Structure formats: C-alpha cells, structure tokens
Amino acid sequence: MTALARWARAEWGLLYVTAREPLLKRHWRAVPATLGAAGLTALVQLVQNQSWGYRFVQATGAVRAEDPLWLALLRTPLSLFVPALDLPVWGALVQVLFVFGVAELCLGRRRTLVIAYAATLAGTLYARAGIRLGFDNPLGLPHSDAAVVDTGPSAAVVGLAVFLGWRYGAYFTAGAVTAAMAVEVMLKGNLAGKEHLAAIAVVVLLCAVPALRHRRRGPVRGVAGAGLRRARRVRRQRTGRHHAFRHRLSTRPGAGSGFPPRKSWNLRRGPCQRRSWW
C-alpha cells in the first residue's frame, strides 16, 4: 500500500465505512432527503427559468439583507434550494447529491437538515450584521451588498463538509475546506465567501458543544467513541450479571462444586487444620 493510499485510508476510512453500510443495505432509499433536495433544486431551477416563474421564485426564496427580518427568515429554508443565477445548476446538484448524501448516510436525515439550515441561517444573519458594521470593519460588508440576492446550497454544503470532517476524523479535509473559504475571502472579499466563514463558525460551535460535554469521558469522539463507550457499557453489564450469578450460587443452600475437598500430601499446621493422607 502506497503512502497516499495509507493517508486516504486514515483520512476517509471511517467516513467511508460508515456511509457504505446503509448504502449497500438500502441503496437509494437510504438518502430520501438528499434525493428530495436535489429534485427540489432542479425543479426550482426549471421554474425560475420560465417567464412566469422567475418572480414567483424571487418572492418565495430570494433573500436579501435589505428585506425585513421576518420575511428573510420565512424565505431562508427555500433559498437553500434556489441555485444562484451566476453559477451553473449542475454545480449545485453535484454539491447536494454528494455532500448531502454522505451526511445523510452518516448523520441521519434530521441532523443533516438541522446542520444545513443552521449554516444557511448563519450566513443570512451575518449579512445583516456585516452591513451594519460597514466596509471599514474587517468583518463588515459594503452597503451595496444589501441588495444582493443570497441563495444557493453552498453555505449548507460547506457547513456539512466541515462537520463531517470533524466528526469522522477527516481533520485535513475540514481544515482544507476552511482554508479554501478563507482564501476566497482574501482574494474576492464578496458576500458569499464571508457567509461561508460564518457558516463554518456556527458549525465549529456545534462541534464544540458535544466535545465539551464529553470531555470528562475521554478524548475519543465520533462514531468510534460511541462504539467504544457502548462496548464498555456492555462489558460492565455482563460483568455485573456474572458477579450476581456467582453470588446466587454461593448463597444457595448446599452450594458447592460437588467435588470432595482438595487433598494435599503435606502436613498442615494448627490444631484446626486437617491432615491429608497421614
């Protein structure tokens, strides 16, 4: 095995094994949320390319920082599935199918949707805070970004990728995604890049909460840590049942092995000790 293969196995081995088992057992039925998200993204793209559908999509899924907050919060869930107009739709579909699919296989449908929505919402709320800070602030945005349409699954994809990397030991991958987003901000400084960093910051907080909660239980995290804790718990239960069984045997009337007392060829000292064979 080459060094590159060993590195790939160490980096993505746990993630691959975790995703492979449900996919082999249930096939496409293992990722219903991913297929639904991809289908909804394709449908929204088809509708907004129609003359009658563009305004409808903009009214229901387009989020801008200049919109009222309550309206932006209502549109945020659907905005995740509205492809950005300046990017090809196949890019959004590939992101959704791959990253959402792996996340759903490893994390489950509910957790995947929660993390994706949290990352998208973080970007939406950051846009408002960044515009208030102003362009002069390193964390701020120019006021012209208030009218920029903020849609697409990119923030959710970035957040899920970082969370999966941390959860399943692919730390280099998580770091590479974070570094790529930071380089994008340094080179372009656009709204999308800074929203991606905001999504990563929220995901890091989501990762830190269980890490702090399980800090006293040891450094093992993720699926491997859960399996190890489960094995320890089962071992303790089995040991407890074994001790209880031995205790019941020892306290039962007439308990014993049924064999005669062990005999020795040596003299035993003391008036109360028996002598064997002498």
mmCIF file of C-alpha atoms in Angstrom:
data_model
loop_
_atom_site.group_PDB
_atom_site.id
_atom_site.type_symbol
_atom_site.label_atom_id
_atom_site.label_comp_id
_atom_site.label_asym_id
_atom_site.label_seq_id
_atom_site.Cartn_x
_atom_site.Cartn_y
_atom_site.Cartn_z
ATOM 1 C CA MET A 1 0.000 0.000 0.000
ATOM 2 C CA THR A 2 1.429 3.345 -1.048
ATOM 3 C CA ALA A 3 1.792 6.297 1.277
ATOM 4 C CA LEU A 4 -1.040 8.125 -0.495
ATOM 5 C CA ALA A 5 -3.363 5.151 -0.085
ATOM 6 C CA ARG A 6 -2.493 4.874 3.608
ATOM 7 C CA TRP A 7 -3.167 8.575 4.063
ATOM 8 C CA ALA A 8 -6.516 8.335 2.246
ATOM 9 C CA ARG A 9 -7.492 5.352 4.390
ATOM 10 C CA ALA A 10 -6.584 7.172 7.582
ATOM 11 C CA GLU A 11 -8.346 10.358 6.464
ATOM 12 C CA TRP A 12 -11.561 8.973 4.973
ATOM 13 C CA GLY A 13 -11.637 5.352 6.111
ATOM 14 C CA LEU A 14 -14.101 5.805 8.958
ATOM 15 C CA LEU A 15 -16.302 8.056 6.838
ATOM 16 C CA TYR A 16 -16.296 5.517 4.000
ATOM 17 C CA VAL A 17 -17.159 2.563 6.201
ATOM 18 C CA THR A 18 -19.955 4.465 7.939
ATOM 19 C CA ALA A 19 -21.558 5.600 4.670
ATOM 20 C CA ARG A 20 -21.044 2.310 2.823
ATOM 21 C CA GLU A 21 -23.081 0.041 5.114
ATOM 22 C CA PRO A 22 -26.510 1.785 4.871
ATOM 23 C CA LEU A 23 -25.975 2.468 1.164
ATOM 24 C CA LEU A 24 -25.397 -1.224 0.425
ATOM 25 C CA LYS A 25 -28.385 -2.283 2.505
ATOM 26 C CA ARG A 26 -30.994 0.235 1.368
ATOM 27 C CA HIS A 27 -29.486 1.731 -1.818
ATOM 28 C CA TRP A 28 -31.303 4.938 -2.861
ATOM 29 C CA ARG A 29 -33.831 4.516 -0.040
ATOM 30 C CA ALA A 30 -31.052 5.392 2.416
ATOM 31 C CA VAL A 31 -30.928 9.025 1.222
ATOM 32 C CA PRO A 32 -34.528 10.220 0.742
ATOM 33 C CA ALA A 33 -33.793 13.752 1.965
ATOM 34 C CA THR A 34 -30.852 14.104 -0.429
ATOM 35 C CA LEU A 35 -32.900 12.957 -3.406
ATOM 36 C CA GLY A 36 -35.710 15.291 -2.376
ATOM 37 C CA ALA A 37 -33.308 18.225 -2.052
ATOM 38 C CA ALA A 38 -31.767 17.533 -5.458
ATOM 39 C CA GLY A 39 -35.180 17.186 -7.044
ATOM 40 C CA LEU A 40 -36.401 20.407 -5.446
ATOM 41 C CA THR A 41 -33.268 22.245 -6.616
ATOM 42 C CA ALA A 42 -33.795 21.054 -10.180
ATOM 43 C CA LEU A 43 -37.494 21.975 -10.042
ATOM 44 C CA VAL A 44 -36.797 25.479 -8.727
ATOM 45 C CA GLN A 45 -34.190 25.984 -11.446
ATOM 46 C CA LEU A 46 -36.694 24.925 -14.079
ATOM 47 C CA VAL A 47 -39.377 27.239 -12.717
ATOM 48 C CA GLN A 48 -37.187 30.321 -12.381
ATOM 49 C CA ASN A 49 -36.027 29.986 -15.986
ATOM 50 C CA GLN A 50 -39.623 30.387 -17.131
ATOM 51 C CA SER A 51 -41.032 33.813 -17.874
ATOM 52 C CA TRP A 52 -43.858 33.268 -15.402
ATOM 53 C CA GLY A 53 -41.794 31.593 -12.697
ATOM 54 C CA TYR A 54 -38.904 33.969 -12.060
ATOM 55 C CA ARG A 55 -40.913 36.428 -9.978
ATOM 56 C CA PHE A 56 -42.520 33.591 -8.056
ATOM 57 C CA VAL A 57 -39.152 32.102 -7.087
ATOM 58 C CA GLN A 58 -37.786 35.518 -6.145
ATOM 59 C CA ALA A 59 -40.825 36.231 -3.989
ATOM 60 C CA THR A 60 -40.650 32.912 -2.137
ATOM 61 C CA GLY A 61 -36.958 32.023 -1.991
ATOM 62 C CA ALA A 62 -34.780 35.066 -2.675
ATOM 63 C CA VAL A 63 -33.185 36.513 0.474
ATOM 64 C CA ARG A 64 -31.683 39.991 0.650
ATOM 65 C CA ALA A 65 -30.223 41.809 3.614
ATOM 66 C CA GLU A 66 -32.432 44.810 2.911
ATOM 67 C CA ASP A 67 -35.603 42.720 3.377
ATOM 68 C CA PRO A 68 -37.397 42.693 6.740
ATOM 69 C CA LEU A 69 -36.001 40.071 9.076
ATOM 70 C CA TRP A 70 -39.251 38.142 9.407
ATOM 71 C CA LEU A 71 -39.540 37.899 5.626
ATOM 72 C CA ALA A 72 -35.942 36.751 5.271
ATOM 73 C CA LEU A 73 -36.479 34.050 7.893
ATOM 74 C CA LEU A 74 -39.549 32.798 6.020
ATOM 75 C CA ARG A 75 -37.636 32.619 2.741
ATOM 76 C CA THR A 76 -34.431 31.108 4.141
ATOM 77 C CA PRO A 77 -35.494 27.417 4.033
ATOM 78 C CA LEU A 78 -36.437 27.595 0.358
ATOM 79 C CA SER A 79 -33.468 29.807 -0.513
ATOM 80 C CA LEU A 80 -31.236 26.824 0.214
ATOM 81 C CA PHE A 81 -32.646 25.112 -2.896
ATOM 82 C CA VAL A 82 -32.634 28.153 -5.205
ATOM 83 C CA PRO A 83 -29.486 27.922 -7.370
ATOM 84 C CA ALA A 84 -27.508 31.117 -7.696
ATOM 85 C CA LEU A 85 -28.089 32.812 -11.038
ATOM 86 C CA ASP A 86 -24.370 33.334 -11.708
ATOM 87 C CA LEU A 87 -23.480 29.649 -11.190
ATOM 88 C CA PRO A 88 -24.403 26.557 -13.258
ATOM 89 C CA VAL A 89 -27.182 24.478 -11.798
ATOM 90 C CA TRP A 90 -25.249 21.241 -12.226
ATOM 91 C CA GLY A 91 -22.708 22.512 -9.682
ATOM 92 C CA ALA A 92 -25.444 22.935 -7.075
ATOM 93 C CA LEU A 93 -26.852 19.497 -7.888
ATOM 94 C CA VAL A 94 -23.460 17.815 -7.527
ATOM 95 C CA GLN A 95 -22.895 19.534 -4.187
ATOM 96 C CA VAL A 96 -26.289 18.482 -2.889
ATOM 97 C CA LEU A 97 -26.063 14.882 -4.094
ATOM 98 C CA PHE A 98 -22.560 14.248 -2.802
ATOM 99 C CA VAL A 99 -22.262 16.223 0.431
ATOM 100 C CA PHE A 100 -25.887 15.926 1.497
ATOM 101 C CA GLY A 101 -25.844 12.238 0.577
ATOM 102 C CA VAL A 102 -22.766 11.425 2.648
ATOM 103 C CA ALA A 103 -24.094 13.494 5.537
ATOM 104 C CA GLU A 104 -27.467 11.745 5.476
ATOM 105 C CA LEU A 105 -25.813 8.312 5.399
ATOM 106 C CA CYS A 106 -23.521 9.146 8.323
ATOM 107 C CA LEU A 107 -25.512 11.607 10.421
ATOM 108 C CA GLY A 108 -29.117 10.776 9.612
ATOM 109 C CA ARG A 109 -31.791 12.818 7.905
ATOM 110 C CA ARG A 110 -32.787 15.009 10.839
ATOM 111 C CA ARG A 111 -29.291 16.025 11.891
ATOM 112 C CA THR A 112 -28.271 16.707 8.288
ATOM 113 C CA LEU A 113 -31.187 19.069 7.740
ATOM 114 C CA VAL A 114 -30.598 20.830 11.061
ATOM 115 C CA ILE A 115 -26.916 21.465 10.332
ATOM 116 C CA ALA A 116 -27.663 22.571 6.771
ATOM 117 C CA TYR A 117 -30.326 25.013 7.930
ATOM 118 C CA ALA A 118 -28.132 26.325 10.766
ATOM 119 C CA ALA A 119 -25.286 27.024 8.334
ATOM 120 C CA THR A 120 -27.610 28.751 5.858
ATOM 121 C CA LEU A 121 -29.262 30.797 8.587
ATOM 122 C CA ALA A 122 -25.851 31.841 9.918
ATOM 123 C CA GLY A 123 -24.968 33.275 6.524
ATOM 124 C CA THR A 124 -28.303 35.090 6.271
ATOM 125 C CA LEU A 125 -27.931 36.703 9.684
ATOM 126 C CA TYR A 126 -24.276 37.552 9.145
ATOM 127 C CA ALA A 127 -25.120 39.540 6.002
ATOM 128 C CA ARG A 128 -27.264 41.883 8.079
ATOM 129 C CA ALA A 129 -24.651 42.236 10.814
ATOM 130 C CA GLY A 130 -21.847 42.742 8.288
ATOM 131 C CA ILE A 131 -23.676 45.563 6.522
ATOM 132 C CA ARG A 132 -24.249 47.298 9.841
ATOM 133 C CA LEU A 133 -20.544 47.045 10.643
ATOM 134 C CA GLY A 134 -19.652 48.645 7.344
ATOM 135 C CA PHE A 135 -16.910 48.055 4.805
ATOM 136 C CA ASP A 136 -14.261 49.691 7.017
ATOM 137 C CA ASN A 137 -14.570 46.863 9.542
ATOM 138 C CA PRO A 138 -12.643 43.637 8.694
ATOM 139 C CA LEU A 139 -15.822 41.687 9.402
ATOM 140 C CA GLY A 140 -18.094 44.152 7.659
ATOM 141 C CA LEU A 141 -19.655 44.414 4.209
ATOM 142 C CA PRO A 142 -20.339 47.313 1.861
ATOM 143 C CA HIS A 143 -23.857 48.707 1.890
ATOM 144 C CA SER A 144 -24.295 47.735 -1.763
ATOM 145 C CA ASP A 145 -24.427 44.049 -0.672
ATOM 146 C CA ALA A 146 -27.794 44.707 0.949
ATOM 147 C CA ALA A 147 -29.469 44.306 -2.449
ATOM 148 C CA VAL A 148 -27.538 41.159 -3.435
ATOM 149 C CA VAL A 149 -29.717 38.047 -3.798
ATOM 150 C CA ASP A 150 -28.458 35.449 -1.337
ATOM 151 C CA THR A 151 -29.463 31.938 -2.412
ATOM 152 C CA GLY A 152 -27.956 28.522 -3.018
ATOM 153 C CA PRO A 153 -26.816 25.478 -1.020
ATOM 154 C CA SER A 154 -23.143 26.469 -0.811
ATOM 155 C CA ALA A 155 -23.213 27.586 2.844
ATOM 156 C CA ALA A 156 -25.010 24.393 3.867
ATOM 157 C CA VAL A 157 -22.546 22.276 1.853
ATOM 158 C CA VAL A 158 -19.542 23.963 3.457
ATOM 159 C CA GLY A 159 -21.000 23.562 6.931
ATOM 160 C CA LEU A 160 -21.808 19.888 6.407
ATOM 161 C CA ALA A 161 -18.355 19.194 4.973
ATOM 162 C CA VAL A 162 -16.616 20.723 7.991
ATOM 163 C CA PHE A 163 -18.904 18.928 10.430
ATOM 164 C CA LEU A 164 -18.341 15.563 8.732
ATOM 165 C CA GLY A 165 -14.592 16.113 8.691
ATOM 166 C CA TRP A 166 -14.513 16.822 12.410
ATOM 167 C CA ARG A 167 -16.945 14.090 13.375
ATOM 168 C CA TYR A 168 -15.245 11.294 11.455
ATOM 169 C CA GLY A 169 -11.603 12.203 11.867
ATOM 170 C CA ALA A 170 -11.046 13.799 8.427
ATOM 171 C CA TYR A 171 -9.366 16.798 10.019
ATOM 172 C CA PHE A 172 -7.235 17.621 6.999
ATOM 173 C CA THR A 173 -10.340 17.790 4.801
ATOM 174 C CA ALA A 174 -12.154 20.037 7.261
ATOM 175 C CA GLY A 175 -9.094 22.267 7.511
ATOM 176 C CA ALA A 176 -8.711 22.383 3.726
ATOM 177 C CA VAL A 177 -12.335 23.459 3.263
ATOM 178 C CA THR A 178 -11.914 26.171 5.885
ATOM 179 C CA ALA A 179 -8.638 27.363 4.347
ATOM 180 C CA ALA A 180 -10.224 27.488 0.873
ATOM 181 C CA MET A 181 -13.046 29.672 2.165
ATOM 182 C CA ALA A 182 -10.550 31.964 3.894
ATOM 183 C CA VAL A 183 -8.514 32.302 0.688
ATOM 184 C CA GLU A 184 -11.704 33.120 -1.232
ATOM 185 C CA VAL A 185 -12.462 35.932 1.201
ATOM 186 C CA MET A 186 -8.912 37.310 0.941
ATOM 187 C CA LEU A 187 -8.978 37.263 -2.856
ATOM 188 C CA LYS A 188 -12.538 38.387 -3.516
ATOM 189 C CA GLY A 189 -13.993 39.629 -0.232
ATOM 190 C CA ASN A 190 -17.506 39.037 -1.535
ATOM 191 C CA LEU A 191 -20.696 38.334 0.361
ATOM 192 C CA ALA A 192 -20.750 34.605 -0.409
ATOM 193 C CA GLY A 193 -17.229 33.991 0.884
ATOM 194 C CA LYS A 194 -17.855 35.727 4.196
ATOM 195 C CA GLU A 195 -21.160 33.915 4.604
ATOM 196 C CA HIS A 196 -19.289 30.642 4.182
ATOM 197 C CA LEU A 197 -16.949 31.620 7.009
ATOM 198 C CA ALA A 198 -19.956 32.490 9.150
ATOM 199 C CA ALA A 199 -21.425 29.063 8.414
ATOM 200 C CA ILE A 200 -18.125 27.412 9.405
ATOM 201 C CA ALA A 201 -18.054 29.390 12.649
ATOM 202 C CA VAL A 202 -21.525 28.134 13.590
ATOM 203 C CA VAL A 203 -20.583 24.551 12.727
ATOM 204 C CA VAL A 204 -17.449 24.828 14.877
ATOM 205 C CA LEU A 205 -19.670 25.849 17.771
ATOM 206 C CA LEU A 206 -21.919 22.863 17.097
ATOM 207 C CA CYS A 207 -18.840 20.635 17.160
ATOM 208 C CA ALA A 208 -17.521 22.179 20.359
ATOM 209 C CA VAL A 209 -20.692 21.612 22.391
ATOM 210 C CA PRO A 210 -20.558 17.776 22.430
ATOM 211 C CA ALA A 211 -16.771 17.886 22.775
ATOM 212 C CA LEU A 212 -17.046 19.929 25.968
ATOM 213 C CA ARG A 213 -19.911 17.782 27.216
ATOM 214 C CA HIS A 214 -17.934 14.560 26.775
ATOM 215 C CA ARG A 215 -14.617 15.998 27.879
ATOM 216 C CA ARG A 216 -14.603 14.050 31.124
ATOM 217 C CA ARG A 217 -15.271 10.778 29.324
ATOM 218 C CA GLY A 218 -12.012 10.822 27.381
ATOM 219 C CA PRO A 219 -10.646 12.169 24.111
ATOM 220 C CA VAL A 220 -12.405 9.648 21.843
ATOM 221 C CA ARG A 221 -15.146 11.235 19.757
ATOM 222 C CA GLY A 222 -17.481 10.408 16.935
ATOM 223 C CA VAL A 223 -18.701 7.000 15.915
ATOM 224 C CA ALA A 224 -15.561 5.290 17.189
ATOM 225 C CA GLY A 225 -16.019 6.888 20.595
ATOM 226 C CA ALA A 226 -19.685 5.939 20.695
ATOM 227 C CA GLY A 227 -18.815 2.340 19.835
ATOM 228 C CA LEU A 228 -16.122 2.233 22.473
ATOM 229 C CA ARG A 229 -18.442 3.593 25.137
ATOM 230 C CA ARG A 230 -21.129 1.123 24.087
ATOM 231 C CA ALA A 231 -18.650 -1.764 24.350
ATOM 232 C CA ARG A 232 -17.562 -0.644 27.799
ATOM 233 C CA ARG A 233 -21.161 -0.387 28.937
ATOM 234 C CA VAL A 234 -21.970 -3.882 27.666
ATOM 235 C CA ARG A 235 -18.861 -5.268 29.318
ATOM 236 C CA ARG A 236 -19.822 -3.700 32.637
ATOM 237 C CA GLN A 237 -23.325 -5.121 32.359
ATOM 238 C CA ARG A 238 -22.017 -8.588 31.592
ATOM 239 C CA THR A 239 -19.527 -8.414 34.439
ATOM 240 C CA GLY A 240 -22.264 -7.335 36.829
ATOM 241 C CA ARG A 241 -24.529 -10.186 35.749
ATOM 242 C CA HIS A 242 -21.648 -12.648 36.134
ATOM 243 C CA HIS A 243 -20.900 -11.486 39.681
ATOM 244 C CA ALA A 244 -24.589 -11.611 40.591
ATOM 245 C CA PHE A 245 -24.842 -15.157 39.240
ATOM 246 C CA ARG A 246 -21.817 -16.287 41.271
ATOM 247 C CA HIS A 247 -23.239 -14.629 44.351
ATOM 248 C CA ARG A 248 -26.525 -16.506 43.957
ATOM 249 C CA LEU A 249 -24.656 -19.778 43.581
ATOM 250 C CA SER A 250 -22.535 -19.180 46.664
ATOM 251 C CA THR A 251 -25.514 -18.258 48.844
ATOM 252 C CA ARG A 252 -27.759 -21.090 47.677
ATOM 253 C CA PRO A 253 -28.274 -23.924 50.234
ATOM 254 C CA GLY A 254 -25.899 -26.774 49.504
ATOM 255 C CA ALA A 255 -23.924 -24.670 47.135
ATOM 256 C CA GLY A 256 -20.612 -26.112 46.068
ATOM 257 C CA SER A 257 -18.893 -27.706 43.165
ATOM 258 C CA GLY A 258 -19.940 -31.251 44.151
ATOM 259 C CA PHE A 259 -16.339 -32.479 44.302
ATOM 260 C CA PRO A 260 -14.646 -33.710 47.530
ATOM 261 C CA PRO A 261 -12.300 -31.347 49.363
ATOM 262 C CA ARG A 262 -8.946 -30.890 47.767
ATOM 263 C CA LYS A 263 -6.254 -33.102 49.314
ATOM 264 C CA SER A 264 -2.631 -32.363 49.814
ATOM 265 C CA TRP A 265 0.356 -34.587 50.594
ATOM 266 C CA ASN A 266 1.738 -32.090 53.089
ATOM 267 C CA LEU A 267 1.121 -31.764 56.803
ATOM 268 C CA ARG A 268 -0.837 -28.650 57.687
ATOM 269 C CA ARG A 269 -0.046 -26.809 60.858
ATOM 270 C CA GLY A 270 -2.525 -25.847 63.525
ATOM 271 C CA PRO A 271 -4.944 -27.822 65.668
ATOM 272 C CA CYS A 272 -7.899 -26.944 63.491
ATOM 273 C CA GLN A 273 -6.283 -27.953 60.224
ATOM 274 C CA ARG A 274 -6.964 -31.398 58.805
ATOM 275 C CA ARG A 275 -4.218 -33.790 57.809
ATOM 276 C CA SER A 276 -4.473 -35.396 54.402
ATOM 277 C CA TRP A 277 -3.257 -38.950 53.685
ATOM 278 C CA TRP A 278 -1.418 -39.161 57.038
#
